[in-house]
Structures are given as C-alpha cells and as structure tokens.
XYZ file of C-alpha atoms in Angstrom:
628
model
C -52.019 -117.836 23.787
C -51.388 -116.688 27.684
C -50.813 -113.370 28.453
C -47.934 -112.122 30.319
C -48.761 -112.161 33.937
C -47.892 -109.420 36.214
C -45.156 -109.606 38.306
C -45.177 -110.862 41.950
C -48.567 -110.039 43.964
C -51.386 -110.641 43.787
C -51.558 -113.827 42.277
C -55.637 -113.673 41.741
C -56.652 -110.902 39.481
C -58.627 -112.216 37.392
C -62.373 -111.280 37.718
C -63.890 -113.587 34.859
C -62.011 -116.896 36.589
C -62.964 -115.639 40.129
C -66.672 -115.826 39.320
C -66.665 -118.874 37.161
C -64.454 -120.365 40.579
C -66.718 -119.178 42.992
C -69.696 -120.582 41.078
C -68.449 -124.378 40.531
C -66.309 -125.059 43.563
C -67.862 -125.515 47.223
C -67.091 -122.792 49.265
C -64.486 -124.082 51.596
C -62.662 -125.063 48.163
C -62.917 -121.705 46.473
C -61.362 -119.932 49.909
C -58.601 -122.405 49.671
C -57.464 -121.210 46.542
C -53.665 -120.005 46.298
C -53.096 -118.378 42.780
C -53.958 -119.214 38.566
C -52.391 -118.631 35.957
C -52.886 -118.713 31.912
C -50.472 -121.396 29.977
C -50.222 -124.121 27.735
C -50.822 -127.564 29.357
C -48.981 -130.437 27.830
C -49.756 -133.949 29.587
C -51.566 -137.303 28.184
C -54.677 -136.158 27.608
C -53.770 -132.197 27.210
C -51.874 -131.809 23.648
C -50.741 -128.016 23.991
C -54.250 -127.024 25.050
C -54.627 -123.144 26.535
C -55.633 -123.420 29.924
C -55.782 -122.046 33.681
C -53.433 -123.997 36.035
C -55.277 -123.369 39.741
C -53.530 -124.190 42.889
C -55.093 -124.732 46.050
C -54.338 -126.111 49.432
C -54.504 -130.204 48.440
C -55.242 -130.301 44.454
C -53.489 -128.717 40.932
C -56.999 -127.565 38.902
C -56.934 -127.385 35.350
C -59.829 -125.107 33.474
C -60.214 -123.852 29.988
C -59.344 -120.302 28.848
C -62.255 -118.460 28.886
C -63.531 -121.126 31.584
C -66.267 -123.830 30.605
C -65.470 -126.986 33.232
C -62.683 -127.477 36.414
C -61.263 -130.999 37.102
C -58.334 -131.358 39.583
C -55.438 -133.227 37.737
C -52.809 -133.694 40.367
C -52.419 -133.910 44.151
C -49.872 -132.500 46.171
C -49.409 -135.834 48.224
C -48.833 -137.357 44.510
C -45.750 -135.114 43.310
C -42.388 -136.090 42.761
C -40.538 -133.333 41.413
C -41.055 -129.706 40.120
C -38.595 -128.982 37.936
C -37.811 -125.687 35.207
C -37.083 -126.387 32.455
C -34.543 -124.550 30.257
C -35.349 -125.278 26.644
C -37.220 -123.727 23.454
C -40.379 -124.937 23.162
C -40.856 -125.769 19.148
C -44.566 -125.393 19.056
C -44.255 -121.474 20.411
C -43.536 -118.340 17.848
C -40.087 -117.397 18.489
C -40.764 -114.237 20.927
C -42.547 -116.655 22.727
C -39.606 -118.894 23.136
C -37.910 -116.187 24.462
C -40.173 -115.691 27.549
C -41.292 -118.824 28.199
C -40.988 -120.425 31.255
C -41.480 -124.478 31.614
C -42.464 -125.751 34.291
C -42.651 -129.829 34.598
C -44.522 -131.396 36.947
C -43.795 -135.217 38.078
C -46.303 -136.964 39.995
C -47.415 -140.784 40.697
C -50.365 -142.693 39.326
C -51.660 -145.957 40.149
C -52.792 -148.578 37.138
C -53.672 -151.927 36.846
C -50.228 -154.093 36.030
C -52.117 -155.385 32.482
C -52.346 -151.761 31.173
C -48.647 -150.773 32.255
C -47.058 -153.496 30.896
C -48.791 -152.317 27.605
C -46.917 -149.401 28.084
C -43.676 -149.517 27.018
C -40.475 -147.516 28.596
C -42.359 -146.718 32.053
C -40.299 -146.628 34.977
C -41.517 -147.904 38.657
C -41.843 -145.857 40.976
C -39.745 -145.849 44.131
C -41.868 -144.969 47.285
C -41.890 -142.500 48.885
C -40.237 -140.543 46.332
C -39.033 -141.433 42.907
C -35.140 -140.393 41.739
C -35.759 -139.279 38.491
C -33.990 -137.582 35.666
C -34.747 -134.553 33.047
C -35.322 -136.823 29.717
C -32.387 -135.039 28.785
C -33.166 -131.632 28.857
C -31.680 -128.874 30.983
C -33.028 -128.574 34.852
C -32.712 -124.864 35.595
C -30.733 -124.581 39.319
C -32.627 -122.251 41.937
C -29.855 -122.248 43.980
C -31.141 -119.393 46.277
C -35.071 -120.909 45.897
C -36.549 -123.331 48.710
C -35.587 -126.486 48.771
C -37.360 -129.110 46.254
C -35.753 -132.314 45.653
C -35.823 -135.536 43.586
C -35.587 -138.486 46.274
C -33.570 -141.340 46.454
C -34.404 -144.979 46.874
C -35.784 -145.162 50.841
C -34.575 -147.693 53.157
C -37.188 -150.217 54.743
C -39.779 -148.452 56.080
C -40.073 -151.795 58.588
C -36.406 -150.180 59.957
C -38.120 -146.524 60.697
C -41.601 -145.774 60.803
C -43.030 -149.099 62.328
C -39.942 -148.431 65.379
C -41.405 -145.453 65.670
C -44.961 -146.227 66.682
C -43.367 -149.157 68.655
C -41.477 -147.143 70.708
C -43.928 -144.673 71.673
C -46.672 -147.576 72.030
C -48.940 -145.350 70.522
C -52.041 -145.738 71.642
C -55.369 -146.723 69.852
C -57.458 -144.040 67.717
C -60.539 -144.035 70.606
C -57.750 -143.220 73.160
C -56.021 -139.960 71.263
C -59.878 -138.079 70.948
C -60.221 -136.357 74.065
C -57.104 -134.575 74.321
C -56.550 -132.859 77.727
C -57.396 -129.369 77.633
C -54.877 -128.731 80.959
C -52.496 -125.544 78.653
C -49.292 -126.005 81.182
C -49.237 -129.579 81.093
C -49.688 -129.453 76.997
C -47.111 -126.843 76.817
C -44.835 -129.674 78.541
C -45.090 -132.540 75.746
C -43.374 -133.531 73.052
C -45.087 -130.688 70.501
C -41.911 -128.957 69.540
C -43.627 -127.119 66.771
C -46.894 -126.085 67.808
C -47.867 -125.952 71.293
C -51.192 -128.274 72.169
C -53.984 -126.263 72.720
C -57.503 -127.389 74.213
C -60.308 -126.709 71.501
C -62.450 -123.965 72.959
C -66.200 -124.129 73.138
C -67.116 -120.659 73.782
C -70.287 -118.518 74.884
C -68.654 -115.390 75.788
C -64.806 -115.909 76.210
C -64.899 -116.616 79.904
C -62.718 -119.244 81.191
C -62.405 -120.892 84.785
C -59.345 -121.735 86.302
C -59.651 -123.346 90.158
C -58.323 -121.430 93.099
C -54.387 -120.822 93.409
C -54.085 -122.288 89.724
C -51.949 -120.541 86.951
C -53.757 -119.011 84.135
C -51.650 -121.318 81.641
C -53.633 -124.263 83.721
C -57.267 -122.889 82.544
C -59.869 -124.287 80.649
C -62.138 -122.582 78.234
C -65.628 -123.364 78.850
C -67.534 -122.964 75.793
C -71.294 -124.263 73.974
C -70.274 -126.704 71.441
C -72.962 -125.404 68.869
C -71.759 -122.135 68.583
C -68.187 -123.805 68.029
C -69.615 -125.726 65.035
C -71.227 -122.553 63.652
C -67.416 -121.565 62.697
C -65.905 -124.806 61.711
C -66.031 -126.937 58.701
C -67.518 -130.505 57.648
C -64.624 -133.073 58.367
C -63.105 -133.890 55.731
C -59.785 -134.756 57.239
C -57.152 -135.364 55.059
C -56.605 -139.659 54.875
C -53.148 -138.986 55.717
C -54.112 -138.824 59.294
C -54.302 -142.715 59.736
C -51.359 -144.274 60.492
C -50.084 -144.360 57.137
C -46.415 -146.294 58.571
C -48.404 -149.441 59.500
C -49.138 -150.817 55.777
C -51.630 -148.176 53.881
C -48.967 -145.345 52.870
C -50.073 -145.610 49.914
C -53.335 -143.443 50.594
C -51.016 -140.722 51.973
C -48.371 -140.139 49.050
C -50.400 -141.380 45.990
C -54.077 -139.761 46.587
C -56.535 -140.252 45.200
C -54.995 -144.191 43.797
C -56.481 -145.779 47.495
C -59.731 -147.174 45.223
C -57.011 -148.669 42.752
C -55.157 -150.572 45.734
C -58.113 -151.445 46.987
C -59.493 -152.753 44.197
C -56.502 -154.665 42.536
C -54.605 -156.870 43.291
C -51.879 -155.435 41.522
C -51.234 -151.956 40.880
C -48.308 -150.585 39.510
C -47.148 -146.898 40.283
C -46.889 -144.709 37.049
C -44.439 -141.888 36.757
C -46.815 -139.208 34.680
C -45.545 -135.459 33.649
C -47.529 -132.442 33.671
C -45.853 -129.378 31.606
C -47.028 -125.788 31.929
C -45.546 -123.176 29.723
C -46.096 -119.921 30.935
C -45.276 -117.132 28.583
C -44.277 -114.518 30.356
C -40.913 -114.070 32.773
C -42.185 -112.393 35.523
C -45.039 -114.853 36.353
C -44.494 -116.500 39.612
C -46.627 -119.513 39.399
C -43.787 -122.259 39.189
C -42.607 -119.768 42.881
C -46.474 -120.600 44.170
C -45.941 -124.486 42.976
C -43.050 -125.001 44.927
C -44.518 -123.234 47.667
C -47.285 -124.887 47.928
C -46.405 -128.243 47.637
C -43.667 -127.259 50.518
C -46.726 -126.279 52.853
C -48.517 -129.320 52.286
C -45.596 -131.771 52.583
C -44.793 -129.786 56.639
C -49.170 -130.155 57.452
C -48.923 -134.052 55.905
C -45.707 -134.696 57.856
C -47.383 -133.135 60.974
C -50.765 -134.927 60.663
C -48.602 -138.218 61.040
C -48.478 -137.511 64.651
C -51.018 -139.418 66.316
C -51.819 -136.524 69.227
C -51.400 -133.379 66.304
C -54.115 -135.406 64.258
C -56.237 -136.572 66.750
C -56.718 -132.491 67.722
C -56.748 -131.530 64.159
C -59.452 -134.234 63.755
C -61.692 -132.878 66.495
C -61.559 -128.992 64.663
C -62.969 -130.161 61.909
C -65.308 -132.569 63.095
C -68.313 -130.277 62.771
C -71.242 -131.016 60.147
C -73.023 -127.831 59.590
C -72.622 -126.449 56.497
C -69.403 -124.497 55.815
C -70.580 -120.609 54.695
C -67.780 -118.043 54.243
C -70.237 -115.245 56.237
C -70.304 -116.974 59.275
C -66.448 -116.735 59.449
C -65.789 -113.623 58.546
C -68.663 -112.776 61.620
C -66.915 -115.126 63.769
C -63.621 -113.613 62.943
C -64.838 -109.744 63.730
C -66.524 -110.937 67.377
C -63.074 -112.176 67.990
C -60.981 -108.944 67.129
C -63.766 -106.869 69.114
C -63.350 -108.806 72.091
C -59.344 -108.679 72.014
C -59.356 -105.287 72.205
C -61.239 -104.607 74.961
C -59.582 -102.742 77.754
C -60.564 -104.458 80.518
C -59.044 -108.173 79.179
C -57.317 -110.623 81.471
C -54.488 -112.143 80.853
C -56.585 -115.121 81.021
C -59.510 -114.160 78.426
C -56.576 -113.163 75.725
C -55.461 -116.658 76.094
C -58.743 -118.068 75.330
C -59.784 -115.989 72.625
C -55.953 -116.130 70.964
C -56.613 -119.935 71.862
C -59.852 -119.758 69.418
C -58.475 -117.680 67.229
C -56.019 -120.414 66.477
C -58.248 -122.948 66.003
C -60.491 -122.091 64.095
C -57.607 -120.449 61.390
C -55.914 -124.119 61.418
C -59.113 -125.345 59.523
C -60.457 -122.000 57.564
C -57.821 -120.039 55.378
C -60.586 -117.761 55.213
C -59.254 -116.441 58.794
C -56.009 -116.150 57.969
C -57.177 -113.424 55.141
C -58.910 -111.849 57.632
C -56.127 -111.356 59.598
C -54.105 -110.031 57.537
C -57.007 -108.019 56.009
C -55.865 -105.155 58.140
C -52.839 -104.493 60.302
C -54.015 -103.584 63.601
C -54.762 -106.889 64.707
C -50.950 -108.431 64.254
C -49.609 -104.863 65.790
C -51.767 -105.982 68.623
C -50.654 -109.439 69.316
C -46.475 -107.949 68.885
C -47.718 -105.419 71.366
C -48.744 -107.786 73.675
C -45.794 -109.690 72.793
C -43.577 -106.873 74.280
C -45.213 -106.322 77.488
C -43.847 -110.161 78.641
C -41.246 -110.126 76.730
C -37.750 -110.563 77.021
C -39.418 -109.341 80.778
C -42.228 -108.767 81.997
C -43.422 -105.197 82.541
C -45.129 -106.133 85.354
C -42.469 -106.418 88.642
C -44.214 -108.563 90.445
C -43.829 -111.183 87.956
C -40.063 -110.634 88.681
C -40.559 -112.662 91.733
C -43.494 -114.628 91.012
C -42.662 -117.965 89.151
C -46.410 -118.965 88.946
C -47.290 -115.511 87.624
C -44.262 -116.073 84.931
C -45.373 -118.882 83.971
C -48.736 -118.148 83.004
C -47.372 -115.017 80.918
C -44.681 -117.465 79.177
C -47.971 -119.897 78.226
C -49.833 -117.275 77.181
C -46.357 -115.570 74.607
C -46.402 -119.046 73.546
C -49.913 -119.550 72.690
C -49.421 -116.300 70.757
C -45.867 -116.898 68.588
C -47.888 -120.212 67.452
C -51.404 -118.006 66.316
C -48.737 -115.426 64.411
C -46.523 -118.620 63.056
C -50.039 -120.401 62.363
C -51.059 -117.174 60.153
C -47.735 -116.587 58.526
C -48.206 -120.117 57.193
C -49.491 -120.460 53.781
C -50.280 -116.643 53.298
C -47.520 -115.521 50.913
C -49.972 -115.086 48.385
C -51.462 -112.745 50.396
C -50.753 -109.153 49.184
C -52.293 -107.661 52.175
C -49.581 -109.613 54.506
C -46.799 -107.629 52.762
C -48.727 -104.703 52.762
C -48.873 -104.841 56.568
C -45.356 -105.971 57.250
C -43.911 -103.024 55.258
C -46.425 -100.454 56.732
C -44.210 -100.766 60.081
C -41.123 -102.385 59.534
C -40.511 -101.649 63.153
C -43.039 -103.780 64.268
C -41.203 -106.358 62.588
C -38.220 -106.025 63.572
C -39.286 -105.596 67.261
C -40.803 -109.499 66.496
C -37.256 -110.300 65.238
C -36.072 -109.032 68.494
C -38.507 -110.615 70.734
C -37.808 -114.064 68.593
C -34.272 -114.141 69.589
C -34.014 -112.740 72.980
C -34.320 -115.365 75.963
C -36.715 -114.531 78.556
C -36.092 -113.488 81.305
C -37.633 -115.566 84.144
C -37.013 -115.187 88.528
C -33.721 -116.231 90.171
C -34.131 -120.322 91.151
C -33.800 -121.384 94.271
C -30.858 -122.556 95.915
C -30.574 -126.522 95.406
C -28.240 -127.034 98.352
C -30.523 -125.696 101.281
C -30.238 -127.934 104.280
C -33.889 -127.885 104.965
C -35.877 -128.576 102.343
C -39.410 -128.150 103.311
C -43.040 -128.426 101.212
C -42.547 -124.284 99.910
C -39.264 -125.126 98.713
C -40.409 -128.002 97.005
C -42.668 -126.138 95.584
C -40.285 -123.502 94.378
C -38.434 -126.071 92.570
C -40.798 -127.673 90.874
C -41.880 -123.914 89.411
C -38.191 -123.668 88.175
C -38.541 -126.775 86.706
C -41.362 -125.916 84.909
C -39.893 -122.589 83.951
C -37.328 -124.046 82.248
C -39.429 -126.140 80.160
C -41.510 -123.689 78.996
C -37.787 -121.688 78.130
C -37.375 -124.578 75.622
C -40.808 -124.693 74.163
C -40.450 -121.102 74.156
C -37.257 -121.168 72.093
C -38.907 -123.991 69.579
C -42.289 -122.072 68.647
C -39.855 -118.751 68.414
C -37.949 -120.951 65.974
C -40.666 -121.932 64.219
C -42.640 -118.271 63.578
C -38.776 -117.103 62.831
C -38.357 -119.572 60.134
C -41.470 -118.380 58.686
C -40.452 -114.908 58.431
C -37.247 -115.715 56.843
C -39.360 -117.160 54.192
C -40.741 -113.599 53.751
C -37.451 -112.251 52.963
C -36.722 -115.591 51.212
C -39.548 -114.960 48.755
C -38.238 -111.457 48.465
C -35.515 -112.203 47.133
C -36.874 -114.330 44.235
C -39.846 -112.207 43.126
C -42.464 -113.580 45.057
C -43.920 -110.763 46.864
C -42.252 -107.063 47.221
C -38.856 -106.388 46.719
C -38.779 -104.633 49.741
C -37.899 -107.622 51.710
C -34.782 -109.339 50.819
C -32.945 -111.831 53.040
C -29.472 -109.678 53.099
C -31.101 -107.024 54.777
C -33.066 -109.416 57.716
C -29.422 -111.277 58.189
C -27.801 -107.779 58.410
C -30.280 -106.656 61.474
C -30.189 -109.708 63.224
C -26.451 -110.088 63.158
C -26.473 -106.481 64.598
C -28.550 -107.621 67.605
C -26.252 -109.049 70.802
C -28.710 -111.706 71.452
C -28.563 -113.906 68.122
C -25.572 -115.680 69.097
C -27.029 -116.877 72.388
C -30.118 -117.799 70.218
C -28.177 -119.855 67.583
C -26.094 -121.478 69.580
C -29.790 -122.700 71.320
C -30.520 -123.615 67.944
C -27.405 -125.948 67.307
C -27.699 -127.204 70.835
C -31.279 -128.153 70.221
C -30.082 -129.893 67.327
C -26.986 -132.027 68.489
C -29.767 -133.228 71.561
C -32.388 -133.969 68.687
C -29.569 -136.318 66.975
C -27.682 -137.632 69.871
C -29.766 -137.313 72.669
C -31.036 -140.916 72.685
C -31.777 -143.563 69.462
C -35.757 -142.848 69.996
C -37.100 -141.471 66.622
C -38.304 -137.743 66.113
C -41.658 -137.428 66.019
C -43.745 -135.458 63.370
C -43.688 -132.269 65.097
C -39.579 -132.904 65.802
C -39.152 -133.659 62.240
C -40.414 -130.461 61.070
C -38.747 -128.665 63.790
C -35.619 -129.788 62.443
C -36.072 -129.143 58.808
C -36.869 -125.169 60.639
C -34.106 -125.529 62.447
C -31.420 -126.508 59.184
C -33.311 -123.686 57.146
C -32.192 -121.163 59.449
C -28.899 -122.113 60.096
C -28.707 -122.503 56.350
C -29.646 -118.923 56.155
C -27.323 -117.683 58.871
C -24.249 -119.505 57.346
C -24.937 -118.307 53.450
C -26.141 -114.456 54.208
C -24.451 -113.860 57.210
C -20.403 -113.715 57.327
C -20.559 -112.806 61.271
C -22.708 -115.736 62.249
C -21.054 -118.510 59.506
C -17.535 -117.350 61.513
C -19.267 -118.174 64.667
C -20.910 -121.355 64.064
C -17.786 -122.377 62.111
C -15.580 -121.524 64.741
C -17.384 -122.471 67.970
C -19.473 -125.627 66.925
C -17.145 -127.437 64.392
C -16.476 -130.357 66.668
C -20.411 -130.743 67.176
C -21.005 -131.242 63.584
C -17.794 -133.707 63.383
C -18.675 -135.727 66.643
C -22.548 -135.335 66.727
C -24.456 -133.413 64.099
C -24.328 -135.516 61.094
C -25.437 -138.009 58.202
C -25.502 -140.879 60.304
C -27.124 -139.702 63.305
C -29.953 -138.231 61.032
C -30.699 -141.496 59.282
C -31.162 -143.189 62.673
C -33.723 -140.559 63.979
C -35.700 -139.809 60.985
C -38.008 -142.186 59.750
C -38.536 -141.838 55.690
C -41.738 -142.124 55.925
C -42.161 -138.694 56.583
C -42.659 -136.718 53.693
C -40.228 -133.920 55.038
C -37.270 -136.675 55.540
C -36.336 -135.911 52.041
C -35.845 -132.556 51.989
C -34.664 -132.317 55.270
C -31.824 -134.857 54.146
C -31.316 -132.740 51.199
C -31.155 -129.490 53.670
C -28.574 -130.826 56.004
C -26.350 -131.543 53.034
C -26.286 -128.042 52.017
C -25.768 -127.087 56.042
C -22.596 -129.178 56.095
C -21.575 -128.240 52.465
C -21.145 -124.314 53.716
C -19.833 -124.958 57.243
C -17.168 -127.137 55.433
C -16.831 -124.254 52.768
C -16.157 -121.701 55.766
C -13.766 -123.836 57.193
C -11.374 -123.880 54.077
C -12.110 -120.390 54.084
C -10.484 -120.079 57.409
C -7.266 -122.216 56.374
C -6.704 -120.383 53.613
C-alpha cells in the first residue's frame, strides 16, 4: 500500500525512483519531470494495482512500486477534467478510507467506430472539451484552488478560429521562420504576453548596434554551433500547426493523430484514470492541476503562428541533448552578467539568451533558482530603471529611455519565463523567503508606471524634422508603457500563484495570498495599475470585432485571475473596482463581447470563460453589498 507522502515540497524524494527514472527515460525527459507519487491506480487495464503516478511537462507516467517498466498513460492535451473525489473507497482498510484522497482523471481516446459500438453506455465526446458528470459520486469544491473546469458544448469552430487566421491573413509556414531580430520593433507587435526576442547566436556576448541606434534596436551576433551546443533536438510539440484549419484533433487528443489518420472513422472515447493516494497531506492532485494548467497557457500560445515559428527555431538543433552542457552553458552565462564592466547592451543579450535557451530546457530554470543571487541580480537591475531611471540623463533622453524600458522588459519576461512551471521547485521558495524584501520591491516595481521624459508640445507652429523626431520617440514611448504594463501583468500573475499555492499547501506556508493583497493594497500605485488592467481589458473586448490572438488570450485569462484576486482578498480594491468601473462591466466588459473575441479553439477559452464568470459573480456580490 502507498505511504503517506510528506507534506508540500519537495515533490521528488525518492532516491530508488530517481535512479530507475534517470536510467529509462532520455535525458531531456527525466529533467522535465514535475513530481511522483505512490497510489493505487484504477483504470481499464490497472485493477487497483500499486503504482507511481509521474508527471512531467507533456505526459502522466505510470511505473510499478518498487519500479520494473514506465509507460506514459495520458497526455495533458488529452484531459478533460480532474476532479476529487469525496467517497470511501471499499477496497481500502478503514484507516485508509479515512485518508484517502481520489483523484479522477478524465481524458479522450480515439477507437475505431466497430469496437465502440461494442461498447455499451460510452458517451461521445464533445470537442474541445467534454461536459461531463461525477457517475454520481461527490465532486469535492476547491473553491479557493486554480481554476479547472468541465467544458461545455463549443460553438462552430468555422465561426472562430478559421476568422481568425482570415483576418490576420496569416501568412505561410516558410514566411514566419526568419523572424526579425530588430528588439524595438518586436517590442511593438501584437505579443502581449511575452515580448519577441531575436534568438541569439553567441561567441562572446558582444552585440552591434549601427551608429545613433538605440540599444533596444541591436542585434546579437552569435556562431550558430555553439548555440546548438545548448539547445535540444526538435521535437516541437504538433500543436504548433495550425490546428484551427481541420487537424485539431492532433492538438487536444495526442497521441490518437495515427488513429485519424488511419480510419476512416474514429470515435472519441471518454476513459477515467483514478489515483488513490493515501495520505492527506500529499499534494499530487495540487501538481495535476498545475500542470495541466501550464500546458494548456504553452499549447494556447504555440497556436500563434509568430510565438511558434520562434519557439520552432529554439529547438531546431540536432545535437544530442546532455544535461552537462547546460548546466556549463548556464554558469558562463551568470559569470558574464556579473561582470562590472557590462553595458546596458551586453545584459540585454545575455538576459536575451538566457531566455531562450530556459524556454526549451527546464533544466535552466533549476539552475536559476538553484541559488538566489542571480534573481536578486536581475530585481536589482530592475530598480536602477525603474519606476525612473537612476541615471538623469535618461530624464531627458527619450532614445536613452527607451532602450532601458526594452531592456526592463526583456527582463520581467526572463523572471515571468522562470517563475513558470517551477512551483515544484523547493529552491524557488527557498529564495523568495530568504528576502522577502526583494520581493516585495518586484511587487512594487510591477505596479508602478514608469516614469518616462515630458512629450513634446503637439501644437508648435513649426514643426520641423527634430520635432518630428521627438514625436515619433513619444510615440514609441508610449508603446513600450503598454507592453510594459502587459509583461508586468504577466510575471505579477505568476507570483500571485506563489501565494495562491500557499494558501492550499503547495509549497510553504509562508506565502499566503491575504498577506500579498494586504501589501499591495497598502501601496498608492495599485489603483493606477488596476484600473490599467480593466482598461486593457474593456479595449481587448470592445476595441474592434478582430479576434485575440494566442498571446491576447492568455493575457486575458492573467488579466481575470488578478482581478479575481483583487476583488475576493482585497476589500479596498473590490470597493474600488466596484465603485469606479461598474458601468464598464455593464456596457463593455462582458459575456457577449468575450464570445465574439475568443475563438474556442483555444484551449484557455474554457477556463477563461469559466474565470470571467467568477469575476462578474463577485463584482455583482460587492454591489449588493453596497445596497445593503
């Protein structure tokens, strides 16, 4: 029978299971790995069987217990539901009972229409997501857990997603694979969640930049073979075709493409997966929700054409992934950012690197949270431009200000890029509670505007070529404000997921939500940075009937998680946004507007449907509140 588990971090302890891990998966697989667990697997071919449930970045292992053979059973693009169960299992001794926690897993299978119409009572599954109910028993409510839903029927996908690529005329695959590697101009698009960023080739971190350009407008000039030395094989993910035109089915039912492919009629098969985990402080069914929450945000955001097409071109490499050669890579990088002597410039490239090569190789990400003095660094440097710059000329200097916003940019997205997927990471908490002040200076930084040089006047008689000029830099300034705002946004929704987990046992109970709400609320400059949040918002929805984009979509699910957060664990702010923005959500932020700019073929439509319900349930709740 399974042990009890200990409680919270780390969620890989187990020396036996390491080794046997480490020994049958490839290398890249084995540092993907997110936590295990002991329990008894019930499914169609697992009668109450003792087992290890594994959980990495794409699959659900199963292994015996001691281990003999892995085979992944379930893929995150293939899940429907997670549930927990509240029942008494009969096959467990009654202390058992008692501690047990079930977890169900729903996911999708493909099989040929002879052998399902064998089987009798099996219900079709709705794409993308399946509305489906508890077979009677009782469906514990997380209320204060992440979001996980059951779907509802979609509309036509021919009304959404194909409107989407039509509108945007996206063009062909050849087109998309030599993005420009011009940062300003990148900074500029329609990447609301991560800012585009050339892939750097690099010898020794040096980048040119022509005369009288800004430093945000540099390239990194690098040898290609010592870039593949650090990245991986590609095996890019098949949800980076165009899954809206026709083959969705590779992207939400895995590994079923050969079935489709190979019959003419496949039927999708609603299949259950039930762990029982003896032991109530185990947080496995915390890490299954979690994880299949980070892959549905890195599926939704390979759907963009230009996100994939970059993706795509980090992971093209074929040498041979080895963990050594990132963890060497990794260390050249750190030396080099703290040298003395570094430009402005070179911290942008080697950040720039940094960032790519921890988008394909968790490994990094460990690394960088391996020890603390890196992420002090990068808030450090964070605080010299930010909310101003401590140099003064940048005061009057709109180029010079705008390389230093590029360059904070390029920065929030490497610490929202590492924040990502790491909350099994024991040495991430470690760090953040070493120095709370460190991040609560972030917190700070996240939700202060920055400050940028006066603009010129618009109504001068003359307007000659310098004055142009001036404008156009304003121009520019305020874009990057905005992109600014959206990556800040982004790493800040991140964070509260720190606290988030906090609060329900994942990680340290040092970090609860009630206590990040309580120190933002007592900084002046949160209400100027959630009322950029709900304006962002009402221009998303009603701005024009174009469709979001990937990157916009998950934006927006950010976006509803933290005003979720600030309206539930905050009294000040749910009075504000209650009070000052109730005619926005009447006349402009709601239902309908959603369903005309989110295509459902996203796989964060759902629950970002599901999140805006709960957004409007509380403002409305605060409102009565008020009448009362």
């Amino acid at each position: 029978m399974a042990s009890p588990a200990r409680p919270g971090f780390p969620a890989r302890t187990n020396s036996r299971l390491e080794a046997f891990l480490r020994r049958h998966l490839p290398p890249e697989v084995y540092d993907a790995i997110r936590a295990y667990e002991p329990c008894v697997v019930v499914s169609e071919s697992e009668k109450h069987t003792s087992k290890y449930v594994v959980l990495s970045d794409r699959l659900i292992y199963l292994t015996e217990n001691p281990p003999k053979s892995i085979r992944g059973v379930v893929a995150w693009r293939d899940v429907v539901a997670i549930d927990l169960i509240d029942d008494y299992p009969e096959f467990l001794r009654s202390p058992d009972r008692e501690t047990n926690q079930h977890i169900r897993i729903l996911y999708s299978s493909t099989v040929l229409k002879k052998e399902c119409e064998k089987q009798k009572g099996v219900r079709k599954f709705l794409f993308p997501f399946h509305n489906a109910n508890a077979n009677n028993k009782k469906v514990k409510e997380e209320n204060s857990s992440p979001i996980y839903w059951r779907g509802k029927e979609s509309r036509s996908l021919d009304e959404s997603s194909l409107r989407y690529y039509q509108e945007r005329n996206i063009p062909s695959k050849d087109s998309m694979l030599h993005p420009s590697s011009d940062l300003r101009q990148q900074s500029l698009g329609d990447q609301a969640v991560f800012r585009t960023l050339p892939t750097p080739e690099r010898t020794s971190s040096q980048c040119t930049a022509a005369p009288g350009k800004a430093v945000s407008s540099l390239t990194c000039t690098t040898n290609p073979e010592e870039t593949q030395g650090f990245l991986d094989p590609s095996d890019l993910p098949s949800e980076v075709a165009l899954k809206c035109y026709g083959i969705g089915d590779e992207f939400y039912f895995g590994n079923t493409l050969l079935a489709l492919q190979n019959n003419s009629n496949p039927v999708k098969k609603e299949l259950e997966l039930h762990l029982y985990v003896i032991s109530q402080t185990s947080s496995i069914f915390l890490h299954l929700k979690s994880s299949w929450n980070n892959y549905i945000i890195k599926a939704t955001l390979l759907q963009d054409p230009v996100y994939a097409s970059e993706y795509s071109a980090v992971t093209e490499s074929q040498k041979p992934y080895r963990s050594e050669e990132k963890i060497k890579h990794f260390r050249q990088l750190k030396s080099e950012l703290f040298l003395e002597d570094n430009t402005l410039r070179k911290i942008l490239c080697l950040i720039t690197e940094l960032k790519v090569a921890a988008q394909k190789n968790f490994i990094l990400k460990r690394l960088f949270w391996k020890t603390s003095d890196l992420f002090y660094f990068l808030v450090n440097k964070l605080h010299e431009y930010l909310p101003e710059s401590k140099d003064k000329n940048a005061l009057q200097n709109k180029s010079q200000r705008a390389d230093e916003l590029a360059a904070c940019i390029g920065i929030i997205q490497t610490l929202g890029l590492m924040f990502r997927e790491t909350e099994i990471e024991s040495s991430r908490l470690n760090t953040l509670a070493a120095k709370k002040g460190t991040l609560f200076n972030l917190l700070v930084i996240l939700i202060s505007k920055p400050q940028i040089p006066k603009s010129c006047s618009l109504f001068d008689i003359q307007v000659d070529d310098s004055t142009l000029v001036e404008m156009s830099f304003d121009a520019e300034l305020q874009k990057l404000i905005w992109e600014y705002t959206d990556t800040a946004t982004a790493l800040l929704y991140e964070i509260l997921l720190v606290f988030q987990q906090g609060n329900l046992g994942l990680g340290s109970t040092k970090f609860a939500i009630s206590w990040m709400m309580s120190f933002l609320q007592s900084c002046p400059t949160i209400i100027t940075f959630v009322a950029s949040i709900v304006k962002r918002v009402m221009k998303g929805l009603s701005a024009s009937f174009q469709l979001l984009s990937p990157c916009q979509a998950v934006l927006l699910y950010q976006q509803f998680y933290i005003l979720k957060s600030c309206l539930k664990y905050s009294k000040t702010l749910a009075e504000y946004i209650s009070n000052d923005y109730s005619e926005e959500f009447r006349y402009f932020i709601h239902m309908p507007a959603l369903e005309k700019r989110l295509p459902w073929c996203y796989p964060i439509a759902q629950p970002t449907t599901q999140l805006f319900h709960e957004v409007l349930k509380l403002i409305e709740q605060e409102q009565c509140v008020k009448h009362f």
